[in-house]
């Protein structure tokens, strides 16, 4: 069982804390946060409106203001970093220098150079570094990835992924200065789909921006030797608007559709008629268990390597650079 400390107890920190408490392979040894009352309003954060948290168990976990303070007397194995983007580099570097394995919430870091430095630092310290791109572990997306790989419905022709919801209103997003460092909808939301497309198809050869209005984006990704059209759309809507992410994939001999509005159902159409596939399981728990297994076996997180998370940052930069200069 690996001892893991959570740094940043906001929306994602609380979600991961709940899942760690339910895990047989991880022990939640500490919560690191620099706020005074970390439990105030915690159940009302996030894009689902309400979190179901085991508050009485969470209140028993030691709370510290910094990782260094906690590590003065204790020896955790790993840190799960869930702070705003502008702190990703600094906290990850500090955790690696303390000798910890690190699971860092996406996106990696705003600057590719910072990502590269952390990848090298982790290698030098012989520590594991994984960026939490949870969609790689989401059952409905794993199903799609398998269909693309094994071509059970023929070759992929078109993938369109959509992800949108109200602009976040919780936690650090309420601070206008910090909000402006979070990378907007591109790095906060759409990087999930960019990373998933890269996961399935490789490194994009080119990107094509079709529409950008404030925090709404529509773009295409083109991959080497891949004739399929890949389109990603979405962004932030007016605050408090329901969140949904969806995909539709057209293959030579069938199509697959999924929406988080019907979270346990994948709909498929082929010449045989309509079919459904039931999916169950939580991406965040699967991601955590995978990281725990990598820590236990000292194997690199090949299903979600930090180099791929750096590639997702670079692809998003290319998309942002595609905005015409006059806009
Ligand atoms: N994987 C996903 O689906 C998903 C969803 C939402 C957010 N995220 C990512 O999770 C990260 C956090 O987002 P959030 O929505 O949980 O934010 P949040 O504002 O709810 O939580 C951030 C927490 O970090 C704490 N913090 C700030 N500075 C700190 C410091 N120096 N040391 C320790 N704690 C500090 C804050 O007090 C707060 O509790 C971001 O990188 C975001 O992109 C991922």
Tab-separated table of C-alpha atoms and ligand atoms in Angstrom:
chain	number	residue	atom	x	y	z
A	1	UNK	CA	0.000	0.000	0.000
A	2	UNK	CA	1.464	3.351	-1.071
A	3	UNK	CA	1.125	6.466	1.111
A	4	UNK	CA	-0.042	9.394	-0.986
A	5	UNK	CA	-0.527	13.038	0.010
A	6	UNK	CA	-2.966	15.273	-1.857
A	7	UNK	CA	-1.694	18.788	-2.563
A	8	UNK	CA	-4.630	21.099	-3.284
A	9	UNK	CA	-7.926	20.153	-1.678
A	10	UNK	CA	-10.426	21.840	-3.998
A	11	UNK	CA	-12.742	20.124	-6.489
A	12	UNK	CA	-10.295	17.572	-7.918
A	13	UNK	CA	-8.421	17.143	-4.649
A	14	UNK	CA	-11.678	16.189	-2.928
A	15	UNK	CA	-12.698	13.794	-5.738
A	16	UNK	CA	-9.307	12.053	-5.585
A	17	UNK	CA	-9.356	12.009	-1.761
A	18	UNK	CA	-12.696	10.163	-1.826
A	19	UNK	CA	-11.339	7.631	-4.323
A	20	UNK	CA	-8.100	7.099	-2.390
A	21	UNK	CA	-10.107	6.361	0.768
A	22	UNK	CA	-11.953	3.678	-1.232
A	23	UNK	CA	-8.731	2.202	-2.683
A	24	UNK	CA	-7.072	-0.956	-1.377
A	25	UNK	CA	-3.710	0.078	-2.862
A	26	UNK	CA	-3.379	3.641	-1.621
A	27	UNK	CA	-3.463	5.307	1.780
A	28	UNK	CA	-4.384	8.998	2.013
A	29	UNK	CA	-1.685	10.109	4.450
A	30	UNK	CA	-2.091	13.916	4.319
A	31	UNK	CA	-3.907	16.823	2.757
A	32	UNK	CA	-1.758	19.815	1.796
A	33	UNK	CA	-3.570	23.104	1.241
A	34	UNK	CA	-2.795	26.687	2.148
A	35	UNK	CA	-6.413	27.732	2.842
A	36	UNK	CA	-7.677	28.131	6.400
A	37	UNK	CA	-10.903	26.145	6.352
A	38	UNK	CA	-10.515	23.567	3.611
A	39	UNK	CA	-13.864	21.854	4.297
A	40	UNK	CA	-16.018	24.994	3.940
A	41	UNK	CA	-18.312	24.495	0.925
A	42	UNK	CA	-16.228	21.584	-0.410
A	43	UNK	CA	-19.287	19.443	-1.186
A	44	UNK	CA	-20.651	22.139	-3.504
A	45	UNK	CA	-17.620	22.463	-5.781
A	46	UNK	CA	-17.166	21.078	-9.280
A	47	UNK	CA	-19.076	20.815	-12.533
A	48	UNK	CA	-21.671	18.325	-11.258
A	49	UNK	CA	-22.957	20.768	-8.639
A	50	UNK	CA	-22.520	18.449	-5.656
A	51	UNK	CA	-19.875	15.984	-4.436
A	52	UNK	CA	-20.743	12.995	-2.310
A	53	UNK	CA	-17.815	12.989	0.149
A	54	UNK	CA	-17.042	10.893	3.261
A	55	UNK	CA	-16.459	14.091	5.244
A	56	UNK	CA	-16.132	12.384	8.663
A	57	UNK	CA	-13.237	10.223	7.366
A	58	UNK	CA	-11.603	13.107	5.495
A	59	UNK	CA	-11.604	15.227	8.655
A	60	UNK	CA	-9.340	12.611	10.317
A	61	UNK	CA	-6.564	13.080	7.704
A	62	UNK	CA	-3.670	15.325	8.837
A	63	UNK	CA	-3.691	18.732	7.100
A	64	UNK	CA	-0.506	20.723	6.375
A	65	UNK	CA	0.180	23.983	4.575
A	66	UNK	CA	3.148	22.682	2.530
A	67	UNK	CA	4.553	19.329	1.405
A	68	UNK	CA	7.897	20.253	2.959
A	69	UNK	CA	6.248	20.787	6.368
A	70	UNK	CA	4.618	17.346	6.181
A	71	UNK	CA	7.767	15.581	4.896
A	72	UNK	CA	9.832	16.949	7.806
A	73	UNK	CA	8.399	14.187	9.999
A	74	UNK	CA	6.708	11.748	7.597
A	75	UNK	CA	7.747	9.729	4.546
A	76	UNK	CA	4.980	9.569	1.954
A	77	UNK	CA	5.584	7.630	-1.269
A	78	UNK	CA	3.751	9.941	-3.627
A	79	UNK	CA	1.964	13.251	-4.101
A	80	UNK	CA	-1.199	13.888	-6.075
A	81	UNK	CA	-1.081	17.512	-7.160
A	82	UNK	CA	-4.423	19.250	-7.750
A	83	UNK	CA	-3.579	22.955	-7.610
A	84	UNK	CA	-4.265	25.611	-10.260
A	85	UNK	CA	-2.178	25.423	-13.438
A	86	UNK	CA	0.180	28.296	-12.571
A	87	UNK	CA	1.452	26.215	-9.602
A	88	UNK	CA	1.852	22.887	-11.446
A	89	UNK	CA	5.519	23.390	-12.265
A	90	UNK	CA	6.601	24.617	-8.837
A	91	UNK	CA	4.738	22.035	-6.750
A	92	UNK	CA	5.679	19.111	-9.010
A	93	UNK	CA	9.337	20.143	-8.914
A	94	UNK	CA	9.227	20.409	-5.130
A	95	UNK	CA	7.530	17.012	-4.772
A	96	UNK	CA	10.073	15.325	-7.075
A	97	UNK	CA	12.919	16.959	-5.162
A	98	UNK	CA	11.427	15.546	-1.955
A	99	UNK	CA	11.824	12.109	-3.578
A	100	UNK	CA	8.105	11.518	-4.229
A	101	UNK	CA	6.377	9.901	-7.191
A	102	UNK	CA	3.942	12.420	-8.660
A	103	UNK	CA	0.498	12.222	-10.184
A	104	UNK	CA	-0.222	15.739	-11.465
A	105	UNK	CA	-3.681	16.890	-12.536
A	106	UNK	CA	-3.910	17.896	-16.191
A	107	UNK	CA	-2.852	20.050	-17.971
A	108	UNK	CA	0.881	19.394	-17.513
A	109	UNK	CA	2.415	22.930	-17.371
A	110	UNK	CA	1.663	26.009	-19.448
A	111	UNK	CA	5.203	26.141	-20.890
A	112	UNK	CA	6.585	23.119	-22.814
A	113	UNK	CA	10.036	23.929	-21.403
A	114	UNK	CA	8.711	23.442	-17.861
A	115	UNK	CA	7.217	20.072	-18.858
A	116	UNK	CA	10.538	18.973	-20.355
A	117	UNK	CA	12.429	20.013	-17.247
A	118	UNK	CA	10.070	18.034	-14.985
A	119	UNK	CA	10.309	14.944	-17.205
A	120	UNK	CA	14.118	15.115	-16.935
A	121	UNK	CA	13.992	15.772	-13.179
A	122	UNK	CA	11.740	12.732	-12.627
A	123	UNK	CA	14.152	10.592	-14.670
A	124	UNK	CA	17.147	11.921	-12.751
A	125	UNK	CA	15.483	11.254	-9.401
A	126	UNK	CA	14.158	7.886	-10.615
A	127	UNK	CA	10.640	8.937	-9.645
A	128	UNK	CA	7.418	8.319	-11.538
A	129	UNK	CA	5.684	11.288	-13.104
A	130	UNK	CA	2.243	10.932	-14.645
A	131	UNK	CA	-0.199	13.651	-15.721
A	132	UNK	CA	-3.799	12.750	-14.920
A	133	UNK	CA	-5.365	12.621	-18.386
A	134	UNK	CA	-8.402	10.767	-17.079
A	135	UNK	CA	-10.099	10.258	-20.460
A	136	UNK	CA	-7.483	7.612	-21.284
A	137	UNK	CA	-9.007	5.659	-18.382
A	138	UNK	CA	-12.701	6.411	-19.045
A	139	UNK	CA	-14.509	3.178	-20.075
A	140	UNK	CA	-16.489	4.773	-22.935
A	141	UNK	CA	-13.329	6.295	-24.426
A	142	UNK	CA	-11.355	3.076	-23.867
A	143	UNK	CA	-14.048	1.298	-25.898
A	144	UNK	CA	-13.646	3.834	-28.700
A	145	UNK	CA	-9.841	3.541	-28.588
A	146	UNK	CA	-10.156	-0.253	-28.929
A	147	UNK	CA	-12.527	0.111	-31.908
A	148	UNK	CA	-10.064	2.449	-33.624
A	149	UNK	CA	-7.190	0.055	-32.900
A	150	UNK	CA	-8.784	-3.302	-33.787
A	151	UNK	CA	-10.965	-1.918	-36.628
A	152	UNK	CA	-13.917	-4.127	-35.654
A	153	UNK	CA	-16.200	-1.726	-37.567
A	154	UNK	CA	-13.618	-1.066	-40.272
A	155	UNK	CA	-11.278	1.885	-40.546
A	156	UNK	CA	-12.075	5.162	-38.787
A	157	UNK	CA	-13.500	7.781	-41.172
A	158	UNK	CA	-14.521	10.595	-38.833
A	159	UNK	CA	-14.250	11.367	-35.126
A	160	UNK	CA	-16.020	14.337	-33.676
A	161	UNK	CA	-15.577	15.101	-29.981
A	162	UNK	CA	-17.524	17.769	-28.120
A	163	UNK	CA	-16.941	19.025	-24.575
A	164	UNK	CA	-18.674	22.013	-23.060
A	165	UNK	CA	-20.225	23.360	-19.918
A	166	UNK	CA	-20.580	26.492	-17.848
A	167	UNK	CA	-17.404	28.384	-17.028
A	168	UNK	CA	-16.148	27.074	-13.656
A	169	UNK	CA	-17.405	29.102	-10.687
A	170	UNK	CA	-15.773	27.234	-7.833
A	171	UNK	CA	-12.445	27.459	-6.003
A	172	UNK	CA	-9.643	29.491	-7.532
A	173	UNK	CA	-11.803	30.272	-10.585
A	174	UNK	CA	-13.484	32.939	-8.428
A	175	UNK	CA	-10.227	34.890	-8.375
A	176	UNK	CA	-10.042	36.871	-11.633
A	177	UNK	CA	-6.214	36.986	-11.579
A	178	UNK	CA	-5.810	33.220	-11.082
A	179	UNK	CA	-8.621	32.443	-13.551
A	180	UNK	CA	-6.607	34.172	-16.264
A	181	UNK	CA	-3.696	31.771	-15.664
A	182	UNK	CA	-5.766	28.569	-16.011
A	183	UNK	CA	-5.293	28.296	-19.771
A	184	UNK	CA	-8.952	28.916	-20.651
A	185	UNK	CA	-11.233	26.291	-22.138
A	186	UNK	CA	-8.507	25.016	-24.472
A	187	UNK	CA	-6.155	23.869	-21.694
A	188	UNK	CA	-8.834	23.220	-19.101
A	189	UNK	CA	-11.395	21.273	-21.173
A	190	UNK	CA	-10.484	20.567	-24.779
A	191	UNK	CA	-7.014	19.257	-23.964
A	192	UNK	CA	-8.832	16.081	-22.860
A	193	UNK	CA	-9.972	15.452	-26.447
A	194	UNK	CA	-6.682	16.600	-27.953
A	195	UNK	CA	-4.819	14.138	-25.721
A	196	UNK	CA	-7.286	11.350	-26.522
A	197	UNK	CA	-6.949	11.893	-30.280
A	198	UNK	CA	-3.148	11.907	-29.913
A	199	UNK	CA	-3.383	8.732	-27.789
A	200	UNK	CA	-5.237	6.952	-30.599
A	201	UNK	CA	-3.550	8.459	-33.659
A	202	UNK	CA	-0.093	9.792	-32.749
A	203	UNK	CA	1.435	13.235	-33.141
A	204	UNK	CA	-0.676	15.637	-35.241
A	205	UNK	CA	0.879	16.705	-38.520
A	206	UNK	CA	-1.199	19.899	-38.568
A	207	UNK	CA	-4.087	21.668	-36.866
A	208	UNK	CA	-6.830	23.738	-38.507
A	209	UNK	CA	-8.797	26.245	-36.495
A	210	UNK	CA	-12.322	26.611	-37.874
A	211	UNK	CA	-13.922	28.817	-35.239
A	212	UNK	CA	-12.910	30.608	-32.081
A	213	UNK	CA	-15.193	32.966	-30.199
A	214	UNK	CA	-13.977	33.891	-26.710
A	215	UNK	CA	-13.811	30.526	-24.898
A	216	UNK	CA	-15.522	28.480	-27.632
A	217	UNK	CA	-13.363	26.531	-30.118
A	218	UNK	CA	-13.806	24.327	-33.162
A	219	UNK	CA	-10.727	22.775	-34.746
A	220	UNK	CA	-9.497	19.812	-36.769
A	221	UNK	CA	-6.442	17.652	-36.173
A	222	UNK	CA	-4.647	15.956	-39.069
A	223	UNK	CA	-2.423	12.947	-38.392
A	224	UNK	CA	0.328	11.461	-40.583
A	225	UNK	CA	-0.963	8.680	-42.881
A	226	UNK	CA	-4.416	8.969	-41.298
A	227	UNK	CA	-7.207	9.798	-43.741
A	228	UNK	CA	-9.866	10.109	-41.005
A	229	UNK	CA	-11.199	13.589	-40.185
A	230	UNK	CA	-10.808	14.513	-36.510
A	231	UNK	CA	-12.884	17.408	-35.248
A	232	UNK	CA	-12.983	18.823	-31.699
A	233	UNK	CA	-15.542	21.386	-30.547
A	234	UNK	CA	-16.513	23.032	-27.308
A	235	UNK	CA	-15.537	25.312	-24.503
A	236	UNK	CA	-17.089	27.322	-21.722
A	237	UNK	CA	-20.747	28.297	-21.866
A	238	UNK	CA	-22.433	30.752	-19.511
A	239	UNK	CA	-21.695	29.841	-15.874
A	240	UNK	CA	-23.922	27.160	-14.288
A	241	UNK	CA	-24.819	25.627	-17.691
A	242	UNK	CA	-24.845	21.787	-17.546
A	243	UNK	CA	-21.611	20.038	-18.539
A	244	UNK	CA	-21.473	17.286	-21.160
A	245	UNK	CA	-18.808	15.605	-23.227
A	246	UNK	CA	-19.692	13.522	-26.247
A	247	UNK	CA	-18.217	11.736	-29.198
A	248	UNK	CA	-19.431	10.345	-32.495
A	249	UNK	CA	-17.140	8.094	-34.498
A	250	UNK	CA	-17.938	6.943	-38.027
A	251	UNK	CA	-16.169	3.814	-39.278
A	252	UNK	CA	-16.419	2.054	-42.661
A	253	UNK	CA	-19.084	-0.351	-41.371
A	254	UNK	CA	-20.727	1.372	-38.433
A	255	UNK	CA	-20.910	4.371	-36.120
A	256	UNK	CA	-20.558	4.792	-32.367
A	257	UNK	CA	-22.044	7.566	-30.223
A	258	UNK	CA	-21.576	8.408	-26.557
A	259	UNK	CA	-22.576	11.254	-24.271
A	260	UNK	CA	-21.914	11.749	-20.565
A	261	UNK	CA	-25.607	12.683	-20.399
A	262	UNK	CA	-26.198	8.900	-20.788
A	263	UNK	CA	-23.051	7.859	-18.906
A	264	UNK	CA	-23.494	4.088	-19.030
A	265	UNK	CA	-24.579	3.630	-22.632
A	266	UNK	CA	-22.676	3.528	-25.918
A	267	UNK	CA	-24.952	3.498	-28.977
A	268	UNK	CA	-23.815	1.689	-32.115
A	269	UNK	CA	-25.356	1.511	-35.574
A	270	UNK	CA	-24.337	-1.106	-38.176
A	271	UNK	CA	-26.066	-2.922	-41.064
A	272	UNK	CA	-27.348	-5.393	-38.451
A	273	UNK	CA	-29.315	-2.607	-36.751
A	274	UNK	CA	-28.971	-0.637	-33.527
A	275	UNK	CA	-26.939	-2.025	-30.637
A	276	UNK	CA	-26.004	-0.697	-27.222
A	277	UNK	CA	-22.970	-1.447	-25.079
A	278	UNK	CA	-23.117	-0.856	-21.333
A	279	UNK	CA	-20.116	0.782	-19.719
A	280	UNK	CA	-19.456	1.133	-16.024
A	281	UNK	CA	-16.555	2.374	-13.954
A	282	UNK	CA	-15.027	5.645	-12.907
A	283	UNK	CA	-12.151	7.116	-14.926
A	284	UNK	CA	-10.598	8.880	-11.910
A	285	UNK	CA	-10.508	5.647	-9.837
A	286	UNK	CA	-9.068	3.659	-12.748
A	287	UNK	CA	-6.407	6.341	-13.288
A	288	UNK	CA	-5.469	6.278	-9.585
A	289	UNK	CA	-5.266	2.484	-9.493
A	290	UNK	CA	-3.067	2.514	-12.588
A	291	UNK	CA	-0.733	5.050	-10.994
A	292	UNK	CA	-0.636	3.003	-7.752
A	293	UNK	CA	0.289	-0.110	-9.745
A	294	UNK	CA	3.088	1.750	-11.563
A	295	UNK	CA	4.427	2.972	-8.192
A	296	UNK	CA	4.242	-0.523	-6.724
A	297	UNK	CA	5.954	-2.244	-9.674
A	298	UNK	CA	8.316	0.712	-10.430
A	299	UNK	CA	7.212	0.746	-14.054
A	300	UNK	CA	6.851	3.835	-16.219
A	301	UNK	CA	3.210	4.915	-16.824
A	302	UNK	CA	3.198	3.791	-20.457
A	303	UNK	CA	-0.585	4.162	-20.787
A	304	UNK	CA	-0.229	7.854	-19.978
A	305	UNK	CA	3.411	8.962	-20.261
A	306	UNK	CA	4.390	12.547	-19.423
A	307	UNK	CA	5.883	12.926	-22.922
A	308	UNK	CA	2.353	12.500	-24.352
A	309	UNK	CA	1.009	15.081	-21.877
A	310	UNK	CA	3.708	17.470	-23.129
A	311	UNK	CA	2.580	16.713	-26.706
A	312	UNK	CA	-1.002	17.659	-25.741
A	313	UNK	CA	0.296	21.024	-24.461
A	314	UNK	CA	2.202	21.557	-27.696
A	315	UNK	CA	-0.822	20.680	-29.847
A	316	UNK	CA	-2.960	23.151	-27.862
A	317	UNK	CA	-0.322	25.841	-28.388
A	318	UNK	CA	-0.463	25.238	-32.143
A	319	UNK	CA	-4.243	25.600	-32.039
A	320	UNK	CA	-3.971	28.888	-30.122
A	321	UNK	CA	-1.315	30.130	-32.565
A	322	UNK	CA	-3.753	29.441	-35.412
A	323	UNK	CA	-5.918	32.396	-34.311
A	324	UNK	CA	-5.508	34.996	-37.082
A	325	UNK	CA	-3.367	37.947	-35.941
A	326	UNK	CA	-6.156	40.480	-36.585
A	327	UNK	CA	-8.586	38.748	-34.143
B	1	LIG	N1	-9.337	15.799	-14.681
B	1	LIG	C1	-10.398	16.553	-14.645
B	1	LIG	O1	-11.458	16.189	-15.102
B	1	LIG	C2	-10.302	17.896	-13.975
B	1	LIG	C3	-11.461	18.605	-13.647
B	1	LIG	C4	-11.313	19.832	-13.005
B	1	LIG	C5	-10.058	20.344	-12.730
B	1	LIG	N2	-8.939	19.643	-13.091
B	1	LIG	C6	-7.601	20.144	-12.816
B	1	LIG	O2	-7.354	20.062	-11.412
B	1	LIG	C7	-6.544	21.151	-10.979
B	1	LIG	C8	-7.249	21.858	-9.832
B	1	LIG	O3	-8.529	22.302	-10.277
B	1	LIG	P1	-9.762	22.405	-9.252
B	1	LIG	O4	-10.973	22.602	-10.097
B	1	LIG	O5	-9.718	21.270	-8.298
B	1	LIG	O6	-9.404	23.766	-8.518
B	1	LIG	P2	-9.896	24.295	-7.085
B	1	LIG	O7	-9.800	25.760	-7.112
B	1	LIG	O8	-11.219	23.680	-6.750
B	1	LIG	O9	-8.803	23.696	-6.081
B	1	LIG	C9	-7.468	24.146	-6.035
B	1	LIG	C10	-6.981	23.967	-4.614
B	1	LIG	O10	-5.581	24.242	-4.565
B	1	LIG	C11	-5.315	24.909	-3.352
B	1	LIG	N3	-4.025	25.595	-3.423
B	1	LIG	C12	-3.742	26.768	-4.055
B	1	LIG	N4	-2.433	27.076	-3.882
B	1	LIG	C13	-1.891	26.076	-3.140
B	1	LIG	C14	-0.588	25.810	-2.642
B	1	LIG	N5	0.423	26.629	-2.881
B	1	LIG	N6	-0.395	24.686	-1.915
B	1	LIG	C15	-1.399	23.841	-1.666
B	1	LIG	N7	-2.673	24.040	-2.107
B	1	LIG	C16	-2.906	25.136	-2.840
B	1	LIG	C17	-6.500	25.861	-3.199
B	1	LIG	O11	-6.628	26.312	-1.859
B	1	LIG	C18	-7.648	24.934	-3.616
B	1	LIG	O12	-8.151	24.217	-2.514
B	1	LIG	C19	-6.321	22.028	-12.214
B	1	LIG	O13	-5.094	21.695	-12.782
B	1	LIG	C20	-7.446	21.625	-13.162
B	1	LIG	O14	-7.094	21.761	-14.526
B	1	LIG	C21	-9.050	18.422	-13.684
